[in-house]
Every structure is written in C-alpha cells, then in structure tokens.
PDB file of C-alpha atoms in Angstrom:
ATOM      1  CA  ARG Q   1       1.066 -19.501 -12.120  1.00  0.00           C
ATOM      2  CA  GLU Q   2       1.039 -15.734 -12.469  1.00  0.00           C
ATOM      3  CA  ARG Q   3      -2.244 -14.019 -13.192  1.00  0.00           C
ATOM      4  CA  ASP Q   4      -2.784 -10.491 -14.477  1.00  0.00           C
ATOM      5  CA  ASP Q   5      -6.047  -8.580 -14.012  1.00  0.00           C
ATOM      6  CA  GLU Q   6      -6.657  -5.291 -15.709  1.00  0.00           C
ATOM      7  CA  GLY Q   7      -8.709  -3.032 -13.477  1.00  0.00           C
ATOM      8  CA  GLY Q   8      -9.974  -0.777 -16.190  1.00  0.00           C
ATOM      9  CA  SER Q   9      -8.535   1.155 -19.045  1.00  0.00           C
ATOM     10  CA  GLY Q  10     -10.137   4.446 -18.209  1.00  0.00           C
ATOM     11  CA  ARG Q  11     -10.660   6.435 -21.331  1.00  0.00           C
ATOM     12  CA  GLY Q  12     -10.853   3.435 -23.635  1.00  0.00           C
ATOM     13  CA  HIS Q  13      -7.136   2.771 -24.071  1.00  0.00           C
ATOM     14  CA  ALA Q  14      -6.091  -0.808 -24.726  1.00  0.00           C
ATOM     15  CA  HIS Q  15      -4.292  -2.999 -22.234  1.00  0.00           C
ATOM     16  CA  PRO Q  16      -0.664  -2.580 -23.373  1.00  0.00           C
ATOM     17  CA  LEU Q  17       0.223  -6.216 -22.819  1.00  0.00           C
ATOM     18  CA  ALA Q  18      -2.837  -7.653 -24.499  1.00  0.00           C
ATOM     19  CA  ALA Q  19      -3.503  -5.354 -27.430  1.00  0.00           C
ATOM     20  CA  ALA Q  20      -4.025  -7.410 -30.572  1.00  0.00           C
ATOM     21  CA  ARG Q  21      -2.913 -10.597 -28.841  1.00  0.00           C
ATOM     22  CA  ALA Q  22      -6.175 -12.039 -27.610  1.00  0.00           C
ATOM     23  CA  PRO Q  23      -6.812 -15.482 -29.088  1.00  0.00           C
ATOM     24  CA  ILE Q  24     -10.222 -16.969 -28.416  1.00  0.00           C
ATOM     25  CA  SER Q  25     -10.555 -20.731 -28.395  1.00  0.00           C
ATOM     26  CA  PRO Q  26     -12.729 -23.393 -26.722  1.00  0.00           C
ATOM     27  CA  GLN Q  27      -9.842 -24.090 -24.343  1.00  0.00           C
ATOM     28  CA  TYR Q  28      -9.638 -20.409 -23.306  1.00  0.00           C
ATOM     29  CA  PRO Q  29     -13.075 -18.819 -23.634  1.00  0.00           C
ATOM     30  CA  ARG Q  30     -11.711 -15.445 -22.523  1.00  0.00           C
ATOM     31  CA  PRO Q  31      -9.018 -13.542 -24.417  1.00  0.00           C
ATOM     32  CA  LEU Q  32      -5.528 -14.374 -23.191  1.00  0.00           C
ATOM     33  CA  TRP Q  33      -2.082 -13.000 -23.749  1.00  0.00           C
ATOM     34  CA  ARG Q  34       1.023 -15.078 -23.146  1.00  0.00           C
ATOM     35  CA  HIS Q  35       4.557 -13.727 -22.853  1.00  0.00           C
ATOM     36  CA  ARG Q  36       7.786 -15.642 -22.346  1.00  0.00           C
ATOM     37  CA  THR Q  37      10.729 -13.695 -20.928  1.00  0.00           C
ATOM     38  CA  ARG Q  38      14.352 -14.323 -21.863  1.00  0.00           C
ATOM     39  CA  ASP Q  39      14.808 -16.483 -18.760  1.00  0.00           C
ATOM     40  CA  GLY Q  40      11.857 -18.677 -19.793  1.00  0.00           C
ATOM     41  CA  THR Q  41       9.292 -17.316 -17.336  1.00  0.00           C
ATOM     42  CA  VAL Q  42       5.808 -17.341 -18.849  1.00  0.00           C
ATOM     43  CA  PHE Q  43       3.267 -14.665 -18.002  1.00  0.00           C
ATOM     44  CA  LEU Q  44      -0.390 -15.181 -18.826  1.00  0.00           C
ATOM     45  CA  ALA Q  45      -2.838 -12.276 -18.869  1.00  0.00           C
ATOM     46  CA  GLU Q  46      -6.579 -12.802 -18.855  1.00  0.00           C
ATOM     47  CA  ILE Q  47      -8.768  -9.969 -20.091  1.00  0.00           C
ATOM     48  CA  VAL Q  48     -12.137  -9.859 -18.320  1.00  0.00           C
ATOM     49  CA  THR Q  49     -14.987  -7.586 -19.327  1.00  0.00           C
ATOM     50  CA  ALA Q  50     -17.134  -7.050 -16.248  1.00  0.00           C
ATOM     51  CA  ASP Q  51     -18.708  -4.470 -13.991  1.00  0.00           C
ATOM     52  CA  VAL Q  52     -15.924  -3.701 -11.520  1.00  0.00           C
ATOM     53  CA  VAL Q  53     -18.391  -3.098  -8.692  1.00  0.00           C
ATOM     54  CA  ASN Q  54     -19.690  -6.681  -8.965  1.00  0.00           C
ATOM     55  CA  TYR Q  55     -16.395  -8.338  -9.983  1.00  0.00           C
ATOM     56  CA  GLN Q  56     -14.709 -10.581  -7.418  1.00  0.00           C
ATOM     57  CA  VAL Q  57     -10.932 -10.505  -7.662  1.00  0.00           C
ATOM     58  CA  PRO Q  58      -9.628 -14.062  -8.155  1.00  0.00           C
ATOM     59  CA  ASP Q  59      -7.342 -15.308  -5.416  1.00  0.00           C
ATOM     60  CA  ASP Q  60      -4.499 -16.159  -7.798  1.00  0.00           C
ATOM     61  CA  VAL Q  61      -4.040 -12.631  -9.192  1.00  0.00           C
ATOM     62  CA  THR Q  62      -0.480 -11.352  -8.716  1.00  0.00           C
ATOM     63  CA  PHE Q  63      -0.451  -8.334 -11.068  1.00  0.00           C
ATOM     64  CA  VAL Q  64      -3.118  -5.655 -11.590  1.00  0.00           C
ATOM     65  CA  TYR Q  65      -2.974  -2.961 -14.261  1.00  0.00           C
ATOM     66  CA  PHE Q  66      -4.891   0.319 -13.948  1.00  0.00           C
ATOM     67  CA  PHE Q  67      -5.003   2.919 -16.726  1.00  0.00           C
ATOM     68  CA  ASP Q  68      -6.745   5.730 -14.783  1.00  0.00           C
ATOM     69  CA  PRO Q  69      -9.911   3.632 -14.696  1.00  0.00           C
ATOM     70  CA  PHE Q  70     -12.134   5.245 -12.054  1.00  0.00           C
ATOM     71  CA  HIS Q  71     -11.967   7.581  -9.077  1.00  0.00           C
ATOM     72  CA  GLY Q  72     -13.325   8.145  -5.586  1.00  0.00           C
ATOM     73  CA  GLU Q  73     -15.623   5.580  -4.036  1.00  0.00           C
ATOM     74  CA  ILE Q  74     -15.383   3.177  -6.968  1.00  0.00           C
ATOM     75  CA  PHE Q  75     -11.578   3.081  -6.830  1.00  0.00           C
ATOM     76  CA  ALA Q  76     -11.710   2.653  -3.029  1.00  0.00           C
ATOM     77  CA  ALA Q  77     -14.159  -0.254  -3.459  1.00  0.00           C
ATOM     78  CA  VAL Q  78     -11.809  -1.929  -5.954  1.00  0.00           C
ATOM     79  CA  VAL Q  79      -8.870  -1.557  -3.562  1.00  0.00           C
ATOM     80  CA  GLU Q  80     -10.998  -3.148  -0.827  1.00  0.00           C
ATOM     81  CA  LYS Q  81     -11.734  -6.065  -3.190  1.00  0.00           C
ATOM     82  CA  LEU Q  82      -7.986  -6.477  -3.763  1.00  0.00           C
ATOM     83  CA  LEU Q  83      -7.411  -6.490   0.009  1.00  0.00           C
ATOM     84  CA  ALA Q  84     -10.199  -9.051   0.507  1.00  0.00           C
ATOM     85  CA  SER Q  85      -8.522 -11.335  -2.039  1.00  0.00           C
ATOM     86  CA  LEU Q  86      -5.191 -10.900  -0.233  1.00  0.00           C
ATOM     87  CA  ARG Q  87      -6.849 -11.793   3.080  1.00  0.00           C
ATOM     88  CA  ARG Q  88      -8.292 -14.989   1.584  1.00  0.00           C
ATOM     89  CA  ARG Q  89      -4.941 -15.985   0.058  1.00  0.00           C
ATOM     90  CA  PRO Q  90      -1.968 -14.026   1.417  1.00  0.00           C
ATOM     91  CA  ARG Q  91       0.572 -12.987  -1.218  1.00  0.00           C
ATOM     92  CA  GLU Q  92       2.170  -9.822  -2.540  1.00  0.00           C
ATOM     93  CA  LEU Q  93       0.284  -8.025  -5.287  1.00  0.00           C
ATOM     94  CA  THR Q  94       1.982  -5.803  -7.867  1.00  0.00           C
ATOM     95  CA  ILE Q  95      -0.109  -2.883  -9.114  1.00  0.00           C
ATOM     96  CA  ILE Q  96       0.926  -1.067 -12.292  1.00  0.00           C
ATOM     97  CA  TYR Q  97      -0.914   2.252 -12.345  1.00  0.00           C
ATOM     98  CA  PHE Q  98      -0.839   4.720 -15.257  1.00  0.00           C
ATOM     99  CA  ASP Q  99      -1.904   8.309 -14.397  1.00  0.00           C
ATOM    100  CA  PRO Q 100      -2.153   7.519 -10.678  1.00  0.00           C
ATOM    101  CA  ALA Q 101      -4.838  10.029  -9.660  1.00  0.00           C
ATOM    102  CA  GLU Q 102      -5.947   7.831  -6.735  1.00  0.00           C
ATOM    103  CA  ALA Q 103      -2.470   6.930  -5.456  1.00  0.00           C
ATOM    104  CA  HIS Q 104      -3.413   8.173  -1.986  1.00  0.00           C
ATOM    105  CA  THR Q 105      -6.025   5.396  -1.751  1.00  0.00           C
ATOM    106  CA  LEU Q 106      -3.428   2.725  -2.508  1.00  0.00           C
ATOM    107  CA  LEU Q 107      -0.961   4.204  -0.022  1.00  0.00           C
ATOM    108  CA  ALA Q 108      -3.648   4.366   2.682  1.00  0.00           C
ATOM    109  CA  ALA Q 109      -4.353   0.659   2.055  1.00  0.00           C
ATOM    110  CA  GLY Q 110      -0.706  -0.209   2.763  1.00  0.00           C
ATOM    111  CA  ALA Q 111       0.725  -0.233  -0.756  1.00  0.00           C
ATOM    112  CA  LYS Q 112       4.347   0.820  -1.174  1.00  0.00           C
ATOM    113  CA  LEU Q 113       5.538   2.760  -4.213  1.00  0.00           C
ATOM    114  CA  VAL Q 114       8.478   0.803  -5.659  1.00  0.00           C
ATOM    115  CA  ASN Q 115       9.030   2.438  -9.058  1.00  0.00           C
ATOM    116  CA  THR Q 116       8.008   5.514 -11.004  1.00  0.00           C
ATOM    117  CA  THR Q 117       8.422   6.362 -14.654  1.00  0.00           C
ATOM    118  CA  ARG Q 118       7.557   9.946 -15.440  1.00  0.00           C
ATOM    119  CA  GLY Q 119       5.813  10.772 -18.674  1.00  0.00           C
ATOM    120  CA  LEU Q 120       7.769  12.679 -21.287  1.00  0.00           C
ATOM    121  CA  ARG Q 121       5.694  15.858 -21.361  1.00  0.00           C
ATOM    122  CA  PRO Q 122       6.770  19.526 -21.188  1.00  0.00           C
ATOM    123  CA  THR Q 123       5.012  20.508 -17.941  1.00  0.00           C
ATOM    124  CA  ARG Q 124       5.181  18.861 -14.525  1.00  0.00           C
ATOM    125  CA  GLU Q 125       1.391  18.357 -14.337  1.00  0.00           C
ATOM    126  CA  TRP Q 126       1.219  16.859 -17.826  1.00  0.00           C
ATOM    127  CA  SER Q 127       4.189  14.630 -17.057  1.00  0.00           C
ATOM    128  CA  GLN Q 128       2.466  13.397 -13.869  1.00  0.00           C
ATOM    129  CA  GLU Q 129      -0.666  12.522 -15.855  1.00  0.00           C
ATOM    130  CA  ASN Q 130       1.487  10.410 -18.170  1.00  0.00           C
ATOM    131  CA  SER Q 131       3.522   8.656 -15.516  1.00  0.00           C
ATOM    132  CA  VAL Q 132       3.446   5.019 -14.500  1.00  0.00           C
ATOM    133  CA  HIS Q 133       3.771   4.019 -10.859  1.00  0.00           C
ATOM    134  CA  VAL Q 134       4.408   0.499  -9.630  1.00  0.00           C
ATOM    135  CA  TYR Q 135       3.162  -0.440  -6.172  1.00  0.00           C
ATOM    136  CA  LYS Q 136       3.534  -3.546  -4.035  1.00  0.00           C
ATOM    137  CA  LEU Q 137       0.513  -4.349  -1.894  1.00  0.00           C
ATOM    138  CA  PRO Q 138       1.271  -6.951   0.776  1.00  0.00           C
ATOM    139  CA  ALA Q 139      -1.334  -9.150   2.375  1.00  0.00           C
ATOM    140  CA  PRO Q 140      -2.993  -7.226   5.201  1.00  0.00           C
ATOM    141  CA  VAL Q 141      -2.079  -8.221   8.728  1.00  0.00           C
ATOM    142  CA  ASP Q 142      -5.210  -8.678  10.789  1.00  0.00           C
ATOM    143  CA  ARG Q 143      -4.447  -7.328  14.203  1.00  0.00           C
ATOM    144  CA  GLN Q 144      -5.947  -9.396  17.028  1.00  0.00           C
ATOM    145  CA  PRO Q 145      -6.769  -7.592  20.264  1.00  0.00           C
ATOM    146  CA  ALA Q 146      -4.256  -8.296  23.010  1.00  0.00           C
ATOM    147  CA  ALA Q 147      -5.418 -10.880  25.541  1.00  0.00           C
ATOM    148  CA  SER Q 148      -5.952  -9.449  28.997  1.00  0.00           C
TER     149      SER Q 148
END
C-alpha cells in the first residue's frame, strides 16, 4: 500500500492530486484521493489537517508533497520526523517539493535529487520559484562504533 502525506501547501494552494477529489464517508473519515494508473497501480492519498510540529509521520508513508510549506527550524524538524519514520520502518521515501527553498536541508539529511522540472517563467529566479524537484530519501544508516 502506497501512502501520500502532504507536508503543507504553503501559501494556501491546494494539493494538486487531491483538489476537489476528497470524499468523506464513515469508512474513510479523512478526505482521500484515489488514482489508478494505466498499468493498474492504485495510489491513495490521505489529506491530514494537523499542526506539523506535533504531527507524527506514519510509518507507511512513501510519498510526501511539499508546496513551499515552511522554512528554517520548522522545515528541519519535519525532515527529522521523516528520518525518524524511516528509522522505525526502513524504506525509500519520495519527496515532491515545489519551490524548493529548503532543498539544502533535504540534501544535508541524505536526500538525492532525482528529477527537476523548471517553472516556465521569464527570469531564472522566478523560474526557480516555480520549479518542482523530486528527491529520494533512503532510510538512514545508523553507524555503530567500531569494536576495539
């Protein structure tokens, strides 16, 4: 089962995968979005409204979407929560990051940039602000001290 967590939509923009597709039912108390690809793979996105500082990242999350949600210490704390989840249940995490102002924090945490789509804007700076970067964040390797 794939799980998608949206880490914030920054300036109030909607989650692109879930906009207007959030059924609420007794079976699924939170809004969900389901997508079936041509090869039959089903993706399920759960939209959670919560304070990111107090939110614990579920251990089955495989995709995270950020739309320039927060900066500095808050973003670093969220990345640490992602790493903690990966330590509890090792897996590779895909991070889709629009307007990646805090990319250096992801790279410092061990994420690898795997794809970039530049925004279609007339200046380089404006184009960067409208770009989408895709990162892969592997499970951290806890280094044990060498036995002497």
